[in-house]
Tab-separated table of C-alpha atoms in Angstrom:
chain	number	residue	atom	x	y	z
A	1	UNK	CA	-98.210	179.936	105.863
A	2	UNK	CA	-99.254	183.490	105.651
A	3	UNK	CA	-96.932	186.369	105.048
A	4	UNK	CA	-97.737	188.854	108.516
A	5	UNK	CA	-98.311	192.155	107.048
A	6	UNK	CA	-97.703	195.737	109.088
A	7	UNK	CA	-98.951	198.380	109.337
A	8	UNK	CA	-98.685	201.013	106.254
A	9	UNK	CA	-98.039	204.287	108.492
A	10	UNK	CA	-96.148	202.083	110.786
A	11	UNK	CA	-93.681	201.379	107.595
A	12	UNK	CA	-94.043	205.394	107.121
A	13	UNK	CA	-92.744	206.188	110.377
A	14	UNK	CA	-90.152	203.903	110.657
A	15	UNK	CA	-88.444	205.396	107.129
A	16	UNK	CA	-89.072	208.977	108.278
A	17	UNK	CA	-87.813	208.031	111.516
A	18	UNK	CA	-84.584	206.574	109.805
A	19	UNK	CA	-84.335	209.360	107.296
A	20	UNK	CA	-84.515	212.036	110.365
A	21	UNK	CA	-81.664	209.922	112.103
A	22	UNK	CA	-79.947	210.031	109.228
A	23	UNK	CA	-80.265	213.890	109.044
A	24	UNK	CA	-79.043	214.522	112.545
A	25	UNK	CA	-75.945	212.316	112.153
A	26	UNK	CA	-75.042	214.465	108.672
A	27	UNK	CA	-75.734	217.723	111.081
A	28	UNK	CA	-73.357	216.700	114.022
A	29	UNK	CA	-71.054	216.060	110.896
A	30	UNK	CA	-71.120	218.995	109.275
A	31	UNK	CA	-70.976	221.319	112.567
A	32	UNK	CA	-67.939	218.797	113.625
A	33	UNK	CA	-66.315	219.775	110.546
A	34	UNK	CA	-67.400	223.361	110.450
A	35	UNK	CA	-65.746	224.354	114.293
A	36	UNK	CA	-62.981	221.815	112.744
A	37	UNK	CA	-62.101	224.133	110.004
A	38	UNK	CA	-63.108	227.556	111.837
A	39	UNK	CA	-60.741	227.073	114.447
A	40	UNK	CA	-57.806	226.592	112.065
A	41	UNK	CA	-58.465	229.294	109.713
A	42	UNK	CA	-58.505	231.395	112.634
A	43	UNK	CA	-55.508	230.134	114.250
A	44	UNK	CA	-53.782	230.178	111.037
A	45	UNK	CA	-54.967	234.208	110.334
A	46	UNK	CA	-53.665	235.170	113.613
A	47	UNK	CA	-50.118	233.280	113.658
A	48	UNK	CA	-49.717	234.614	109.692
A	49	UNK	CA	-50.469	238.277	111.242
A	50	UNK	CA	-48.119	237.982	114.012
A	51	UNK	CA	-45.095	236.742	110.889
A	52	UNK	CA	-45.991	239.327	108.645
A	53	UNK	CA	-45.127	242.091	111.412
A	54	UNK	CA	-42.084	240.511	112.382
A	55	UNK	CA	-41.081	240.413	109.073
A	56	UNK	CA	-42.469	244.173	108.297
A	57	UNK	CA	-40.536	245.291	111.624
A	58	UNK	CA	-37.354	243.493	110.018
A	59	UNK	CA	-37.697	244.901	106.899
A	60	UNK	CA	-37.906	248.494	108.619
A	61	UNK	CA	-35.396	248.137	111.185
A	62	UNK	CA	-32.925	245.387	110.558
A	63	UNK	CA	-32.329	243.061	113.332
A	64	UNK	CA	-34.007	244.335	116.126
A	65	UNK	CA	-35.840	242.917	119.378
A	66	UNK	CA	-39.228	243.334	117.613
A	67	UNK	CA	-40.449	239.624	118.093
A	68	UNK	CA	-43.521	238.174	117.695
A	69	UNK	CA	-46.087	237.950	121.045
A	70	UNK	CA	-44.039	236.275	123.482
A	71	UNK	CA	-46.778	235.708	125.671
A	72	UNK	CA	-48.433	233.543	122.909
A	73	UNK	CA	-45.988	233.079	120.346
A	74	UNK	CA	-41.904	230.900	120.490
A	75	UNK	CA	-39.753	231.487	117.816
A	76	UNK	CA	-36.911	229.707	116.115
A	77	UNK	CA	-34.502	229.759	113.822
A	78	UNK	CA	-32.880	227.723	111.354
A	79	UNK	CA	-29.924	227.992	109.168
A	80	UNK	CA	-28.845	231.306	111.884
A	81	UNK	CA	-26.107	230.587	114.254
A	82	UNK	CA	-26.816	233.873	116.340
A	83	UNK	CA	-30.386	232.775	117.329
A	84	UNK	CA	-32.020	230.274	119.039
A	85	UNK	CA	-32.034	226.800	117.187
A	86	UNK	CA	-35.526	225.066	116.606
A	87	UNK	CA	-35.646	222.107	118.809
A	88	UNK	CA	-35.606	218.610	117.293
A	89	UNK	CA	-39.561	217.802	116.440
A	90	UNK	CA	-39.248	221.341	114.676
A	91	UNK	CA	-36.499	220.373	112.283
A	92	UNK	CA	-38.822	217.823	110.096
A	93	UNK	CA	-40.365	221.303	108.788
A	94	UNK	CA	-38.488	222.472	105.689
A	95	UNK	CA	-41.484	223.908	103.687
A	96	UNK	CA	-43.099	226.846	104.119
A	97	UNK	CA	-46.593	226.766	105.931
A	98	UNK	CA	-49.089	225.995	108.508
A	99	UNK	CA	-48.788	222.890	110.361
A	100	UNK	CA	-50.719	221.450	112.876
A	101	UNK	CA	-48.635	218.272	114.675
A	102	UNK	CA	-48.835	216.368	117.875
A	103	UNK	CA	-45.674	216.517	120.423
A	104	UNK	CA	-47.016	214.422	123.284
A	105	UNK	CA	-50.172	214.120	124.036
A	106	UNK	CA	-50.319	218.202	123.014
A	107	UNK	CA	-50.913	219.452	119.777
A	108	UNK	CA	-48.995	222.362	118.411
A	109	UNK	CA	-49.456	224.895	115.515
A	110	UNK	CA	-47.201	226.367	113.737
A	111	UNK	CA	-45.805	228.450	111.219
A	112	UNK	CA	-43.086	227.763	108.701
A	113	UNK	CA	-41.245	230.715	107.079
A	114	UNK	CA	-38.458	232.280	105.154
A	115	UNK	CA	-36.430	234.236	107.284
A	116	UNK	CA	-36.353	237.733	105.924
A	117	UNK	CA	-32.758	238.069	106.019
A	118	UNK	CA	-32.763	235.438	103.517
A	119	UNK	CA	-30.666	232.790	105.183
A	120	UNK	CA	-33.014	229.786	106.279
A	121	UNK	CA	-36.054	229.770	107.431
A	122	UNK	CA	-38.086	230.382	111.239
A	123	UNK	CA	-40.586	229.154	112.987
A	124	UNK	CA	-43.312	230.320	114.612
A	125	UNK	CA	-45.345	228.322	117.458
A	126	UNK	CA	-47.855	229.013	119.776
A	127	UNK	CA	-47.462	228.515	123.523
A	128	UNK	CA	-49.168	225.895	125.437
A	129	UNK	CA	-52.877	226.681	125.999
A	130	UNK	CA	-51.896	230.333	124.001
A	131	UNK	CA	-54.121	228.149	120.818
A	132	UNK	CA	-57.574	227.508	123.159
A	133	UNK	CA	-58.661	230.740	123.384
A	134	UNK	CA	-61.353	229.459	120.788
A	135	UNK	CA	-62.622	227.480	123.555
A	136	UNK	CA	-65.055	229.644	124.747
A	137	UNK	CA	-66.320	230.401	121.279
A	138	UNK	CA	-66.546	226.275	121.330
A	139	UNK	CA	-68.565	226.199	124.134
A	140	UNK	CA	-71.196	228.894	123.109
A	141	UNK	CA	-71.193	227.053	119.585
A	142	UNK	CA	-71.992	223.727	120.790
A	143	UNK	CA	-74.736	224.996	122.774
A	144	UNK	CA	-76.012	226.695	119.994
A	145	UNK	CA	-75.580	223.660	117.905
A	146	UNK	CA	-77.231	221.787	120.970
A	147	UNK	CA	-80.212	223.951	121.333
A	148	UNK	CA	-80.570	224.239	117.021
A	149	UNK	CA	-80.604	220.275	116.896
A	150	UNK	CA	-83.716	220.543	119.319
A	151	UNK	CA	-85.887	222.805	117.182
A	152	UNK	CA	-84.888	220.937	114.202
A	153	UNK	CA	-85.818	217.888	115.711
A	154	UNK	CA	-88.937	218.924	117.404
A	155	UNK	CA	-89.594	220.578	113.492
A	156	UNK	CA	-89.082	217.271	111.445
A	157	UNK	CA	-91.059	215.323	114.239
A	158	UNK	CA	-94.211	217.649	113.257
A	159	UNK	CA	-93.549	217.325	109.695
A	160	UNK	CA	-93.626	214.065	110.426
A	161	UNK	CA	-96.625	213.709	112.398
A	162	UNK	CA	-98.266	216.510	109.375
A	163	UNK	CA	-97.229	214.007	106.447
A	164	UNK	CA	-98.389	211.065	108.154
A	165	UNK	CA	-102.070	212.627	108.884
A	166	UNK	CA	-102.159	214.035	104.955
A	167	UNK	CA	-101.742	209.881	104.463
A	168	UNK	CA	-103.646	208.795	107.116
A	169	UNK	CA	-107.002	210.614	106.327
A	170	UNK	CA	-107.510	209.560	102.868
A	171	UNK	CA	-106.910	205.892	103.392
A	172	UNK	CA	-108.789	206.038	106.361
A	173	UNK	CA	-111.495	207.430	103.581
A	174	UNK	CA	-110.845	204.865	101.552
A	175	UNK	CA	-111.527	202.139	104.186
A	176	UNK	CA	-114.924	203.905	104.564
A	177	UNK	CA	-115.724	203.552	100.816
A	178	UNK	CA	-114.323	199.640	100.876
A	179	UNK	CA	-117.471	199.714	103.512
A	180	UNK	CA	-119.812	200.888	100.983
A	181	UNK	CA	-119.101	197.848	98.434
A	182	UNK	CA	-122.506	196.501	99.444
A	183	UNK	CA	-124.589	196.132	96.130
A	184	UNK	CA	-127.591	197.161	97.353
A	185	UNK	CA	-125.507	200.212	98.748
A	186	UNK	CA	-125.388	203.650	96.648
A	187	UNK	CA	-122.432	204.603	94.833
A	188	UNK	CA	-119.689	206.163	96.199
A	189	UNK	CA	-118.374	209.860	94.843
A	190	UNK	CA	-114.530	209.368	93.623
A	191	UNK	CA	-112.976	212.459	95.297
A	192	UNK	CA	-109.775	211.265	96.622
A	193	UNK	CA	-107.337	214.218	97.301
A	194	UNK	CA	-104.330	211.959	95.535
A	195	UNK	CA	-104.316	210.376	91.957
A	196	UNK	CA	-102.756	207.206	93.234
A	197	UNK	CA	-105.721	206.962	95.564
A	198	UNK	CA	-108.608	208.212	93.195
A	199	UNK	CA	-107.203	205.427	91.214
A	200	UNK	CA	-107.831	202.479	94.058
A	201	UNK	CA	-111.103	204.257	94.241
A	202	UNK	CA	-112.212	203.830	91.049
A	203	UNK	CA	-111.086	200.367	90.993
A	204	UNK	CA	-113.337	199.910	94.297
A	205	UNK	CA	-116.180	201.840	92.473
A	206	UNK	CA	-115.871	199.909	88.981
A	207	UNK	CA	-115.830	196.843	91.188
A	208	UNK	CA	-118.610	197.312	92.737
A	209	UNK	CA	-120.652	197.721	89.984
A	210	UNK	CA	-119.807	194.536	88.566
A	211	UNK	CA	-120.856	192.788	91.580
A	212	UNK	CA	-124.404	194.972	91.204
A	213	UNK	CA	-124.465	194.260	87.489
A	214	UNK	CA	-123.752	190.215	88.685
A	215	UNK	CA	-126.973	190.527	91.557
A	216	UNK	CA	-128.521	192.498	88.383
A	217	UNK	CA	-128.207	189.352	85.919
A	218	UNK	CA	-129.742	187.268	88.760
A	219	UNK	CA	-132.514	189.121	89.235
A	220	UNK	CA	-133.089	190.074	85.270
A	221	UNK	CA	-133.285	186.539	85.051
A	222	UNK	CA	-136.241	185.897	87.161
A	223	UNK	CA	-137.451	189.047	86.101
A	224	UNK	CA	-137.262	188.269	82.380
A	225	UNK	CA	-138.457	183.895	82.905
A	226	UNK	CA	-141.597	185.326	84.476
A	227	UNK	CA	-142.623	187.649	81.451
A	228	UNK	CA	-141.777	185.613	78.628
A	229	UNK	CA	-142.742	182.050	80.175
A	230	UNK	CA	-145.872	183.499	81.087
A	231	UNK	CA	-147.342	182.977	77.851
A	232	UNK	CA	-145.829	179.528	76.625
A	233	UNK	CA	-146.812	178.453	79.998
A	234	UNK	CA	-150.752	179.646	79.629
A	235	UNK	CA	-151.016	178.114	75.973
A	236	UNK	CA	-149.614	174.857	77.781
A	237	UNK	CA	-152.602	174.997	80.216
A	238	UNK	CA	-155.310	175.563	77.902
A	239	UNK	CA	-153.912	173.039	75.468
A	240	UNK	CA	-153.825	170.503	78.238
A	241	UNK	CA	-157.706	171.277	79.569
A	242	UNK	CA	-158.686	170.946	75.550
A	243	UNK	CA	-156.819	167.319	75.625
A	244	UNK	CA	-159.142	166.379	78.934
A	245	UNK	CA	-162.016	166.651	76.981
A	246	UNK	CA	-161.196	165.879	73.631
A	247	UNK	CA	-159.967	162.221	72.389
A	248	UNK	CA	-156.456	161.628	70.446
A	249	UNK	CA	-157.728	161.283	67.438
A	250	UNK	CA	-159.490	164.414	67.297
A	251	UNK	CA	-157.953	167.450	64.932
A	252	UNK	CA	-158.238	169.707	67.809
A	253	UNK	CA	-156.396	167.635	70.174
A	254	UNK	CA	-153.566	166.952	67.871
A	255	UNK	CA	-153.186	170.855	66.918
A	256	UNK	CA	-152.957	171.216	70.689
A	257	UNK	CA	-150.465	168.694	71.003
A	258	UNK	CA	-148.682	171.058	68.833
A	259	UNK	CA	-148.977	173.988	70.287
A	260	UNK	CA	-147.831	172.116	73.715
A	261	UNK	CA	-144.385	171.344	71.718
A	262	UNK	CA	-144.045	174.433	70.080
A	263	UNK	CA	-144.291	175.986	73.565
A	264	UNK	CA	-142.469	173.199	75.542
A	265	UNK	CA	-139.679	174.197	72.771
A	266	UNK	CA	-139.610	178.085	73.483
A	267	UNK	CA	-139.793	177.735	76.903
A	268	UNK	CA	-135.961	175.542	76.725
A	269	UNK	CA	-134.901	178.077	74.281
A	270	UNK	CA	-135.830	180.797	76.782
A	271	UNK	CA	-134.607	179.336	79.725
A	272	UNK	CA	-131.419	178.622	78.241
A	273	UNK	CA	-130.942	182.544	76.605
A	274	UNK	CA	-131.744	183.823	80.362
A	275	UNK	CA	-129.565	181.506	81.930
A	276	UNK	CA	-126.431	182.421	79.675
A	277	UNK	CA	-127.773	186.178	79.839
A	278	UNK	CA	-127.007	185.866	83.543
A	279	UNK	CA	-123.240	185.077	83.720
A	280	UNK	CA	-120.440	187.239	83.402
A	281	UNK	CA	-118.530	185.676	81.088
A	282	UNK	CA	-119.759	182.944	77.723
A	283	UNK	CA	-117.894	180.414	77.284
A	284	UNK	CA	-116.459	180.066	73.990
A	285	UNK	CA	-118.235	176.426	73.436
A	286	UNK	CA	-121.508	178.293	73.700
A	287	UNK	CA	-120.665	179.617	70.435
A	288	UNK	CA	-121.640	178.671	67.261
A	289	UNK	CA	-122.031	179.970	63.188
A	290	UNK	CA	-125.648	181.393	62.869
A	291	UNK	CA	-126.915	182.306	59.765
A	292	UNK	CA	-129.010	185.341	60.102
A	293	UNK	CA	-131.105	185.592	57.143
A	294	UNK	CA	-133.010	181.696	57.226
A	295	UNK	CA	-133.298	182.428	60.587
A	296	UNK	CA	-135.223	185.534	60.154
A	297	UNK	CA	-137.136	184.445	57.732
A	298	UNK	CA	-138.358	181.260	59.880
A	299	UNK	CA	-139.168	184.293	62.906
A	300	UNK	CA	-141.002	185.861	60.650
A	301	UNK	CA	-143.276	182.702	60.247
A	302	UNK	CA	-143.109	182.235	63.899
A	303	UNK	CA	-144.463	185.432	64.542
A	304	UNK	CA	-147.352	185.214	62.142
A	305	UNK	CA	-148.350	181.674	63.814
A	306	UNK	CA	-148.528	184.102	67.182
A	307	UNK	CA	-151.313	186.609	65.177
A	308	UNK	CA	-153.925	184.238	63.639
A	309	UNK	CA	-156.597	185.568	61.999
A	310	UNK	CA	-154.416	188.768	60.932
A	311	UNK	CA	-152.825	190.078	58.243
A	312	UNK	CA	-148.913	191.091	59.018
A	313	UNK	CA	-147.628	193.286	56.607
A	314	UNK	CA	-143.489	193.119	56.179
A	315	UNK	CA	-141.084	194.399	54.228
A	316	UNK	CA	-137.743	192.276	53.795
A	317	UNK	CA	-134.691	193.398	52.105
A	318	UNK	CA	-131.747	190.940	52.158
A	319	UNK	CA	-128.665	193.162	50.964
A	320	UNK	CA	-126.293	190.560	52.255
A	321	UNK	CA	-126.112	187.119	53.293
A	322	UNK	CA	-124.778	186.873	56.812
A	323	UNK	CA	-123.333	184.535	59.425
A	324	UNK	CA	-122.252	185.566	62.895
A	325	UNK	CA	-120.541	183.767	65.500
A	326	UNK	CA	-123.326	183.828	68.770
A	327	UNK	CA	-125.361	181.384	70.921
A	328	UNK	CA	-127.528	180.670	68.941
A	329	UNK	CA	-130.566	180.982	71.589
A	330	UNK	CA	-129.318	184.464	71.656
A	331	UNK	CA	-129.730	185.327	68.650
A	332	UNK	CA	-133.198	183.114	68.259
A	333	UNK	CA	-134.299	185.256	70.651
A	334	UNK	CA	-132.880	188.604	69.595
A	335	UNK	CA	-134.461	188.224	66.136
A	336	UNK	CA	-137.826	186.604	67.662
A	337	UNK	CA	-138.411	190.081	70.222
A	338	UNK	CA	-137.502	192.567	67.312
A	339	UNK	CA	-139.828	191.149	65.152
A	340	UNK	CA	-142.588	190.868	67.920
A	341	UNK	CA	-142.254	193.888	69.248
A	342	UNK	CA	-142.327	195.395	66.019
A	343	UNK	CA	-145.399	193.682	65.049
A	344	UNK	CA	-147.183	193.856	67.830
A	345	UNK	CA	-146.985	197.688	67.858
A	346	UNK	CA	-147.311	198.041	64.152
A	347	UNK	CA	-149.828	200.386	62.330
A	348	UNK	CA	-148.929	199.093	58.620
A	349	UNK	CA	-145.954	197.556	56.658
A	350	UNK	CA	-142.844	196.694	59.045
A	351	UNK	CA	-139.692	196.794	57.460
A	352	UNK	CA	-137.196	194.533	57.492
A	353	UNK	CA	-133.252	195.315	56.174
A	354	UNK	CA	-130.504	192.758	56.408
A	355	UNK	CA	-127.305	194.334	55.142
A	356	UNK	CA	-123.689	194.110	55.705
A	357	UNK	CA	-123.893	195.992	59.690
A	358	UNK	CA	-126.647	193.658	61.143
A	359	UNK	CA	-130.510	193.972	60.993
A	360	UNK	CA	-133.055	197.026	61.008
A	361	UNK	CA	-136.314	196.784	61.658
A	362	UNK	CA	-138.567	199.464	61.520
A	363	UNK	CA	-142.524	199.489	61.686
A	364	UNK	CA	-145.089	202.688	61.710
A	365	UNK	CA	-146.660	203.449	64.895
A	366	UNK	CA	-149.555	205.536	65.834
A	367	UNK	CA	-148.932	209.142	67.158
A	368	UNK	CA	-149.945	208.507	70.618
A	369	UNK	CA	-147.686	205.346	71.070
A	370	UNK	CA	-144.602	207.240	72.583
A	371	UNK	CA	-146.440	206.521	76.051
A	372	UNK	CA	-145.462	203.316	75.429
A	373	UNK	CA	-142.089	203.840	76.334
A	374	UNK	CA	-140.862	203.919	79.875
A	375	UNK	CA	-138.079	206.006	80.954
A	376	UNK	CA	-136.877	205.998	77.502
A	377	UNK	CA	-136.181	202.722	77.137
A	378	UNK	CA	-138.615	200.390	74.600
A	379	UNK	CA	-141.566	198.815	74.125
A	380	UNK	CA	-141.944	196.553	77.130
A	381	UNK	CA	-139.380	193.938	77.956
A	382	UNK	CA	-138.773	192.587	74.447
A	383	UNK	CA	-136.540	195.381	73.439
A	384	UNK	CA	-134.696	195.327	76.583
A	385	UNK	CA	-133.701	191.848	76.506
A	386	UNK	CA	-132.457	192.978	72.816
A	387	UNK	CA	-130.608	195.565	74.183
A	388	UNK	CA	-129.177	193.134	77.428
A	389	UNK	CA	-127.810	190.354	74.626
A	390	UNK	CA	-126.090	193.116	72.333
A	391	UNK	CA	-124.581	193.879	76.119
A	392	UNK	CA	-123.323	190.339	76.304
A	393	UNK	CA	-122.178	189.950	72.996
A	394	UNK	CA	-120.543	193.391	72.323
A	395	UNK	CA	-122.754	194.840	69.874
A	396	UNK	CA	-124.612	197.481	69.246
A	397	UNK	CA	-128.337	198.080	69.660
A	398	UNK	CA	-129.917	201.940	68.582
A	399	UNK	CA	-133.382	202.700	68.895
A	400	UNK	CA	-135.096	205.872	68.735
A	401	UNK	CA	-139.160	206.467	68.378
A	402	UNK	CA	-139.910	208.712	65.445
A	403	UNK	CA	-143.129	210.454	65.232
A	404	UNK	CA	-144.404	208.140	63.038
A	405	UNK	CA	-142.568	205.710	63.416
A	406	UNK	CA	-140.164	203.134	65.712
A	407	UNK	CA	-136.840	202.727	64.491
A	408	UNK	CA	-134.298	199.808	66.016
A	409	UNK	CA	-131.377	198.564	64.965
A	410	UNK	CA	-128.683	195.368	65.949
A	411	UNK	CA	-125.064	196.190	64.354
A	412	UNK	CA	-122.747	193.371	64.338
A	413	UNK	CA	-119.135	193.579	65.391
A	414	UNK	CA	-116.923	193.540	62.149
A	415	UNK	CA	-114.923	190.552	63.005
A	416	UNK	CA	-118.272	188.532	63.430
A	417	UNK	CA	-119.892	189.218	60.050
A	418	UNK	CA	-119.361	187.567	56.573
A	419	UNK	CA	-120.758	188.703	53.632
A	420	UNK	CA	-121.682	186.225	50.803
A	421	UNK	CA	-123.215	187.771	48.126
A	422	UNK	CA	-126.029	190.371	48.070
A	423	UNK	CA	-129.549	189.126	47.393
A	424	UNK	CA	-132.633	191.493	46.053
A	425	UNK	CA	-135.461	192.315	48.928
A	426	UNK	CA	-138.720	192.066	48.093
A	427	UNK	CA	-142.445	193.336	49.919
A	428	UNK	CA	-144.270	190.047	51.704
């Protein structure tokens, strides 16, 4: 079964929603606390103000009727037989100091002392109701509190609202790109705002290239069958219109048998190159150990059969003896266009270098022949099918027309190359 998904700025709301609860509650704490600890410092400043007079009066005038406010304030003694005695709830207060305690359902605060005639100690106690006179400072602060919790609420839902837009519009971008995944469509611009989303849309970008690059392959393929089965195909249909009017045992008629297998040959070779050429991935069983330089040297022959009547003009140097691990149509057919494409273009002596990188072939051209190339690519298809297998296979392909000359090169990936022993080149 399916996990149900939700929504991503429904998620979004719901933990700024929880965090902004969250908020309020430590607000309504803190104020709680605040007017908590307000109130007593000031109840505790104004009882300690009301001792220290009685005390300084005291001090000044011995025992006199100088008491503390006795519209707010009770006094008592304890330890004095001449004054009045702290009721029963008060004598649990030995220490010195500010006490806040329940007697009832009423609380009461008051203040523990030395007496200052140095014999026991007195306490000080405010009246009933004398300790609410903070209540109207309550009031106005709760209100304020009240009013403050509104505009900070009302604030935090528009920074919500804000944050979730500055999401919302770039994924909603996003979605627009995903859109745009078409391969026939053009490419997106990456120009997300956010890294984490420039990110998804280079992934979507990348991605969408390889499904191009895989309707590419499909198309190269029918591109590429038509132009090189074009001419194994026409040899096939003149060879076949000599065998209609020629018997079997004629010379002619078995050379065009031959020519029907040689071409009956390439055209398996080529379909199976084009048809690897146009996956994404080789398998590894398509591999196998392909000696390079036999293999150019029986091109080279192949080519010449292709020219009859001509002289072909090549220069071979072998520096190394070399395997690599390829298809071996691919590399068949690699070898076969370089050399063709070479030849066919060639104003004198093409040369031929196998060393310990890969294969060179380079062959003089005529000074007008750079309108041969099209949009700086190579001669024809030949050279791009070269340049589609190094693709395939991870190596590299380098070409470059010279002004007298067209230069093009296959280099090997280290791992695939083995070096035997070097062998001495010679001119053919």
């Amino acid at each position: 079964m399916a996990q149900k998904s939700s929504k991503l700025l429904t998620q979004l709301f719901l933990i700024n929603g929880s965090l902004m609860a969250l908020f309020i509650i430590l607000f309504i704490v803190l104020v709680a606390f605040a007017e908590q600890e307000l109130e007593q410092i000031s109840l505790q400043h104004w009882i300690q103000a009301e001792a220290q007079q009685y005390e300084q009066d005291y001090l000044n005038y011995g025992i006199a009727d100088s008491y503390p406010n006795r519209y707010q304030f009770d006094i008592y003694w304890q330890g004095l037989a001449n004054r009045p005695q702290a009721p029963q709830w008060l004598q649990a207060f030995t220490v010195p100091g500010f006490y806040e305690v329940y007697v009832g359902t009423e609380d009461k605060h008051l203040l523990v002392r030395p007496d200052p005639s140095g014999q026991g100690v007195y306490y000080l106690v405010y009246k009933e109701g004398a300790d609410d006179y903070l209540d109207t400072f309550e009031y106005k602060l709760h209100l304020f509190v009240a009013l403050l919790g509104v505009v900070v609420l009302l604030m935090m839902l528009l920074y919500v609202h804000l944050t979730l837009s500055k999401v919302a519009r770039p994924l909603k971008a996003v979605l627009q790109k995903i859109k745009q995944m078409a391969p026939d469509a053009p490419d997106f611009n990456v120009d997300a705002q956010y890294q984490e989303l420039r990110q998804i849309e280079d992934a979507l970008l990348n991605s969408k290239r390889q499904i191009a690059d895989f309707f590419r392959r499909e198309r190269d393929f029918s591109r590429f069958s038509a132009h090189e089965i074009r001419t194994p195909l026409m040899v096939l249909k003149g060879s076949a219109q000599i065998l209609e009017r020629l018997g079997q045992n004629d010379q002619r008629s078995l050379n065009a048998q031959r020519r029907i297998e040689k071409s009956c040959d390439e055209i398996a070779l080529l379909t199976e190159t084009f048809l690897l050429l146009g996956k994404q991935s080789i398998e590894a069983e398509a591999f196998s150990d392909c000696h390079v330089n036999p293999i150019v040297q029986t091109q080279i022959q192949v080519i010449r059969e292709l020219f009859p009547g001509e002289i072909l003009a090549y220069d071979l140097q072998e520096k190394e003896s070399l395997r690599v691990a390829a298809p071996e149509s691919f590399f068949l057919v690699l070898v076969r266009n370089l050399l063709k494409n070479a030849f066919s273009y060639s104003s004198g002596t093409v040369r031929i270098r196998i060393d310990q990188q890969g294969i060179c072939v380079v062959n003089p051209c005529q000074a007008d022949s750079a309108k041969l190339l099209r949009e700086n690519r190579s001669y024809g298809y030949g050279l791009e099918i070269v340049e589609r297998i190094c693709q395939s296979l991870d190596w590299q392909f380098f070409y470059q027309q010279r002004p007298d000359e067209f230069y093009a090169e296959v280099v090997f990936q280290p791992l695939k190359i083995e070096a035997d022993n070097q062998i001495a080149g010679g001119t053919h």
